[in-house]
Amino acid sequence: MKKHRWSIVFLIAVGVVVNYFDRINMSIAMPLLQKEFNLTAGQMGIFLSAFAWSYALLQLPIGPLLDKIGVKWVTRVATVIWTVACLLTAIANGWGLIILSRVLLGVGEAPFFPSAAKAVSHWVPRQERGKAIAAYDSQSKLSNAIGAPILALIVTEWGWRGGFLATAILSFIYAIVYWIWYREPHEDERLTKEEYDYIVQGGSQSSEEVKGSAMENIRYLLTKRKVWAVFIGFAAYGYSWFLFLTWLPGYLATEMNMSILKSGWYSAIPWIVGTITEIVIGGWLVDRLINKGYNRTRVSKFFLVIGMVFGLSIIGAAFTHSANVAVFWISTALGGLVVTSAVAYSIPTFIAPKGTVGTLTGLLTFGNNSMAIVAPITTGFIVQATGSFMYAFLLAAAFLVIGILSYTFLLTDLDPIESKESILLEEKELTLEK
């Protein structure tokens, strides 16, 4: 049997790499931008969070839009928008236009992770979904490991504009490839009948249009305890994730007195660790345990909680002045946290009512990416007020404790949530019987 479905997963994975190259270029370029525009640490936090203003807010409408229109066209348009945003950042002649371009980048990249989860729910059977999601989500870590030193070299040689121009070219190439390659399973002529039947019989979700308005579906999902469990846990993880994503190079450059190029290489280490742990533990090991017969809910809860417990290693980085020790603790924390990311992203594909994978993923991604606004700004002003990252790291640990409690006590099971229509039909039948 051919495995065309994995070419789709690979296409999504490459898109994640491109997405994160587009995002981390601001982190790498920040020391030069700070010098050119005379920015305070608090203002730097605002620059670093601008992308998330639109990215987070659009997660709520993007999910229902994906469920209504479908993955293919939403993502096609999105690739064009984010390519234009990268180009505009490279040619912007003032800090206001740079912030505006980053907001536009958030608009373009907002659909990508919800569309990826929805694509996987269409293309990959349930028993392979953990590996599939880890395969693409881990690239958000690998892209930092690869991108930090590469972009640091480009920025050092050609300035911060060179970094943004490089990512604009990369985004343009990916947009062309995506337009050519991605199709829904039922319309893809490269997919054999044998593989199509394997995917459908393995519990893939259909690409049918969801019933009801977006707000009705969101309100319904928010009545479910397990939705809140993952929403809170994923947001708690997001605070530390976005602190690392936006401030790690700056932390190493300022607190550890490194050059841009050296901070880029040191920044790569935690992301390499994160890439390995997500693929091996969050993907392969989780799927292997479940396929061997272990209860999916227990396995998922175990790795969600233990991953966030390892995330508390960030406390170690709060009390050291050694770059090597700091990178060790940050690598340990990130290595644990990314395991929770892979598991959390898979949950909507299991529990979402029929046709609402995009809506639920968008809801969870909204909570997660709200932290992309909070974490960079909060960290910037804490550093500005105290002259140290210590309290910023301790605050991140406090968020992780909240996440651990949420996953432990609120996440009941991973059974599919019954749709509103099914409940209404059951109530109608009971009424008729009476």
Short mmCIF file of N, CA and C in Angstrom, two decimals, residues 207-289:
data_model
loop_
_atom_site.label_atom_id
_atom_site.label_comp_id
_atom_site.label_asym_id
_atom_site.label_seq_id
_atom_site.Cartn_x
_atom_site.Cartn_y
_atom_site.Cartn_z
N SER A 207 -14.70 15.43 5.53
CA SER A 207 -14.51 16.86 5.29
C SER A 207 -15.83 17.57 5.04
N GLU A 208 -16.92 16.99 5.58
CA GLU A 208 -18.23 17.60 5.38
C GLU A 208 -18.36 18.89 6.17
N GLU A 209 -19.25 19.74 5.72
CA GLU A 209 -19.44 21.04 6.35
C GLU A 209 -20.18 20.87 7.67
N VAL A 210 -19.74 21.58 8.69
CA VAL A 210 -20.37 21.49 10.00
C VAL A 210 -21.67 22.29 10.02
N LYS A 211 -22.63 21.79 10.82
CA LYS A 211 -23.89 22.49 10.96
C LYS A 211 -23.82 23.49 12.11
N GLY A 212 -24.66 24.53 12.05
CA GLY A 212 -24.72 25.51 13.13
C GLY A 212 -23.73 26.64 12.92
N SER A 213 -23.98 27.77 13.60
CA SER A 213 -23.10 28.93 13.48
C SER A 213 -21.83 28.71 14.29
N ALA A 214 -20.82 29.51 13.98
CA ALA A 214 -19.54 29.39 14.67
C ALA A 214 -19.70 29.61 16.16
N MET A 215 -20.41 30.66 16.55
CA MET A 215 -20.56 30.97 17.97
C MET A 215 -21.37 29.90 18.70
N GLU A 216 -22.35 29.32 18.03
CA GLU A 216 -23.12 28.24 18.65
C GLU A 216 -22.21 27.05 18.97
N ASN A 217 -21.35 26.71 18.00
CA ASN A 217 -20.43 25.58 18.20
C ASN A 217 -19.40 25.86 19.28
N ILE A 218 -18.89 27.10 19.32
CA ILE A 218 -17.91 27.46 20.35
C ILE A 218 -18.56 27.44 21.73
N ARG A 219 -19.76 28.01 21.82
CA ARG A 219 -20.47 28.01 23.13
C ARG A 219 -20.73 26.58 23.59
N TYR A 220 -21.09 25.71 22.66
CA TYR A 220 -21.36 24.32 23.01
C TYR A 220 -20.09 23.64 23.52
N LEU A 221 -18.97 23.85 22.83
CA LEU A 221 -17.70 23.25 23.24
C LEU A 221 -17.28 23.73 24.63
N LEU A 222 -17.56 25.00 24.92
CA LEU A 222 -17.15 25.57 26.20
C LEU A 222 -18.00 25.08 27.37
N THR A 223 -19.03 24.30 27.09
CA THR A 223 -19.80 23.69 28.19
C THR A 223 -19.17 22.36 28.63
N LYS A 224 -18.13 21.93 27.92
CA LYS A 224 -17.53 20.63 28.20
C LYS A 224 -16.28 20.76 29.06
N ARG A 225 -16.26 20.01 30.14
CA ARG A 225 -15.16 20.08 31.12
C ARG A 225 -13.81 19.76 30.49
N LYS A 226 -13.76 18.74 29.63
CA LYS A 226 -12.47 18.35 29.07
C LYS A 226 -11.94 19.37 28.07
N VAL A 227 -12.83 20.14 27.47
CA VAL A 227 -12.37 21.24 26.61
C VAL A 227 -11.65 22.29 27.46
N TRP A 228 -12.22 22.62 28.62
CA TRP A 228 -11.58 23.58 29.52
C TRP A 228 -10.25 23.03 30.05
N ALA A 229 -10.20 21.72 30.30
CA ALA A 229 -8.95 21.11 30.80
C ALA A 229 -7.81 21.35 29.83
N VAL A 230 -8.06 21.10 28.55
CA VAL A 230 -7.00 21.26 27.55
C VAL A 230 -6.75 22.74 27.26
N PHE A 231 -7.80 23.55 27.28
CA PHE A 231 -7.66 24.99 27.03
C PHE A 231 -6.71 25.62 28.06
N ILE A 232 -6.96 25.34 29.35
CA ILE A 232 -6.12 25.91 30.41
C ILE A 232 -4.70 25.35 30.35
N GLY A 233 -4.60 24.02 30.18
CA GLY A 233 -3.28 23.40 30.13
C GLY A 233 -2.44 23.87 28.97
N PHE A 234 -3.08 24.02 27.81
CA PHE A 234 -2.36 24.45 26.62
C PHE A 234 -1.93 25.92 26.73
N ALA A 235 -2.76 26.73 27.38
CA ALA A 235 -2.38 28.13 27.60
C ALA A 235 -1.21 28.22 28.57
N ALA A 236 -1.23 27.39 29.61
CA ALA A 236 -0.14 27.39 30.59
C ALA A 236 1.18 27.00 29.93
N TYR A 237 1.13 25.98 29.08
CA TYR A 237 2.32 25.59 28.31
C TYR A 237 2.76 26.75 27.41
N GLY A 238 1.79 27.43 26.81
CA GLY A 238 2.09 28.50 25.86
C GLY A 238 2.89 29.64 26.46
N TYR A 239 2.68 29.93 27.75
CA TYR A 239 3.42 31.04 28.36
C TYR A 239 4.92 30.78 28.31
N SER A 240 5.35 29.60 28.74
CA SER A 240 6.78 29.27 28.71
C SER A 240 7.29 29.15 27.29
N TRP A 241 6.50 28.52 26.43
CA TRP A 241 6.90 28.35 25.04
C TRP A 241 7.21 29.69 24.37
N PHE A 242 6.31 30.65 24.54
CA PHE A 242 6.50 31.94 23.87
C PHE A 242 7.54 32.81 24.56
N LEU A 243 7.76 32.56 25.85
CA LEU A 243 8.87 33.24 26.51
C LEU A 243 10.19 32.79 25.86
N PHE A 244 10.35 31.48 25.68
CA PHE A 244 11.57 30.96 25.04
C PHE A 244 11.67 31.42 23.59
N LEU A 245 10.55 31.33 22.88
CA LEU A 245 10.56 31.64 21.45
C LEU A 245 10.98 33.08 21.18
N THR A 246 10.47 34.00 21.99
CA THR A 246 10.72 35.42 21.73
C THR A 246 11.94 35.97 22.46
N TRP A 247 12.24 35.47 23.65
CA TRP A 247 13.27 36.10 24.48
C TRP A 247 14.56 35.32 24.64
N LEU A 248 14.60 34.03 24.22
CA LEU A 248 15.81 33.24 24.47
C LEU A 248 17.07 33.86 23.86
N PRO A 249 17.07 34.25 22.57
CA PRO A 249 18.29 34.88 22.03
C PRO A 249 18.63 36.19 22.76
N GLY A 250 17.59 36.98 23.09
CA GLY A 250 17.83 38.23 23.80
C GLY A 250 18.34 38.02 25.21
N TYR A 251 17.83 36.98 25.87
CA TYR A 251 18.30 36.62 27.21
C TYR A 251 19.79 36.27 27.19
N LEU A 252 20.18 35.45 26.21
CA LEU A 252 21.58 35.05 26.10
C LEU A 252 22.48 36.23 25.70
N ALA A 253 21.94 37.12 24.85
CA ALA A 253 22.73 38.26 24.38
C ALA A 253 22.93 39.30 25.49
N THR A 254 21.89 39.52 26.30
CA THR A 254 21.96 40.59 27.31
C THR A 254 22.45 40.08 28.66
N GLU A 255 21.79 39.05 29.20
CA GLU A 255 22.14 38.58 30.54
C GLU A 255 23.45 37.78 30.53
N MET A 256 23.72 37.08 29.41
CA MET A 256 24.94 36.27 29.33
C MET A 256 26.02 36.93 28.46
N ASN A 257 25.73 38.15 28.00
CA ASN A 257 26.71 38.97 27.25
C ASN A 257 27.29 38.25 26.03
N MET A 258 26.41 37.64 25.22
CA MET A 258 26.85 36.95 24.01
C MET A 258 26.65 37.83 22.79
N SER A 259 27.41 37.56 21.73
CA SER A 259 27.17 38.20 20.44
C SER A 259 25.92 37.60 19.81
N ILE A 260 25.38 38.27 18.78
CA ILE A 260 24.20 37.75 18.10
C ILE A 260 24.47 36.36 17.55
N LEU A 261 25.64 36.18 16.93
CA LEU A 261 25.97 34.90 16.32
C LEU A 261 26.09 33.80 17.37
N LYS A 262 26.76 34.10 18.48
CA LYS A 262 26.94 33.09 19.54
C LYS A 262 25.61 32.76 20.21
N SER A 263 24.77 33.78 20.44
CA SER A 263 23.46 33.53 21.06
C SER A 263 22.60 32.67 20.14
N GLY A 264 22.77 32.85 18.82
CA GLY A 264 22.04 32.01 17.87
C GLY A 264 22.41 30.55 17.99
N TRP A 265 23.71 30.27 18.14
CA TRP A 265 24.16 28.88 18.29
C TRP A 265 23.72 28.29 19.62
N TYR A 266 23.85 29.05 20.70
CA TYR A 266 23.42 28.55 22.01
C TYR A 266 21.90 28.35 22.05
N SER A 267 21.16 29.23 21.39
CA SER A 267 19.69 29.10 21.35
C SER A 267 19.26 27.82 20.67
N ALA A 268 20.09 27.33 19.75
CA ALA A 268 19.72 26.13 19.00
C ALA A 268 19.67 24.88 19.87
N ILE A 269 20.46 24.85 20.94
CA ILE A 269 20.58 23.62 21.75
C ILE A 269 19.25 23.18 22.37
N PRO A 270 18.51 24.05 23.09
CA PRO A 270 17.24 23.61 23.65
C PRO A 270 16.24 23.15 22.59
N TRP A 271 16.29 23.79 21.42
CA TRP A 271 15.33 23.42 20.37
C TRP A 271 15.67 22.06 19.76
N ILE A 272 16.96 21.72 19.69
CA ILE A 272 17.35 20.38 19.23
C ILE A 272 16.84 19.33 20.21
N VAL A 273 17.03 19.59 21.50
CA VAL A 273 16.53 18.67 22.53
C VAL A 273 15.02 18.52 22.40
N GLY A 274 14.31 19.64 22.23
CA GLY A 274 12.85 19.62 22.10
C GLY A 274 12.39 18.83 20.88
N THR A 275 13.09 18.98 19.77
CA THR A 275 12.74 18.24 18.55
C THR A 275 12.82 16.74 18.79
N ILE A 276 13.89 16.30 19.42
CA ILE A 276 14.11 14.87 19.67
C ILE A 276 13.05 14.31 20.62
N THR A 277 12.80 15.02 21.73
CA THR A 277 11.85 14.48 22.72
C THR A 277 10.42 14.46 22.17
N GLU A 278 10.08 15.45 21.34
CA GLU A 278 8.70 15.44 20.81
C GLU A 278 8.49 14.29 19.84
N ILE A 279 9.45 14.05 18.95
CA ILE A 279 9.31 12.96 17.98
C ILE A 279 9.35 11.60 18.67
N VAL A 280 10.32 11.42 19.56
CA VAL A 280 10.53 10.10 20.18
C VAL A 280 9.47 9.80 21.25
N ILE A 281 9.19 10.79 22.11
CA ILE A 281 8.27 10.55 23.23
C ILE A 281 6.84 10.97 22.87
N GLY A 282 6.67 12.23 22.45
CA GLY A 282 5.33 12.73 22.16
C GLY A 282 4.67 12.06 20.97
N GLY A 283 5.46 11.54 20.04
CA GLY A 283 4.91 10.88 18.86
C GLY A 283 5.03 9.38 18.93
N TRP A 284 6.25 8.86 18.78
CA TRP A 284 6.45 7.41 18.67
C TRP A 284 6.03 6.66 19.92
N LEU A 285 6.51 7.08 21.11
CA LEU A 285 6.24 6.33 22.34
C LEU A 285 4.76 6.37 22.71
N VAL A 286 4.12 7.54 22.58
CA VAL A 286 2.69 7.64 22.91
C VAL A 286 1.87 6.71 22.03
N ASP A 287 2.09 6.75 20.70
CA ASP A 287 1.37 5.87 19.79
C ASP A 287 1.66 4.40 20.08
N ARG A 288 2.91 4.08 20.38
CA ARG A 288 3.28 2.68 20.64
C ARG A 288 2.56 2.13 21.88
N LEU A 289 2.53 2.93 22.94
CA LEU A 289 1.85 2.48 24.16
C LEU A 289 0.36 2.27 23.93
#
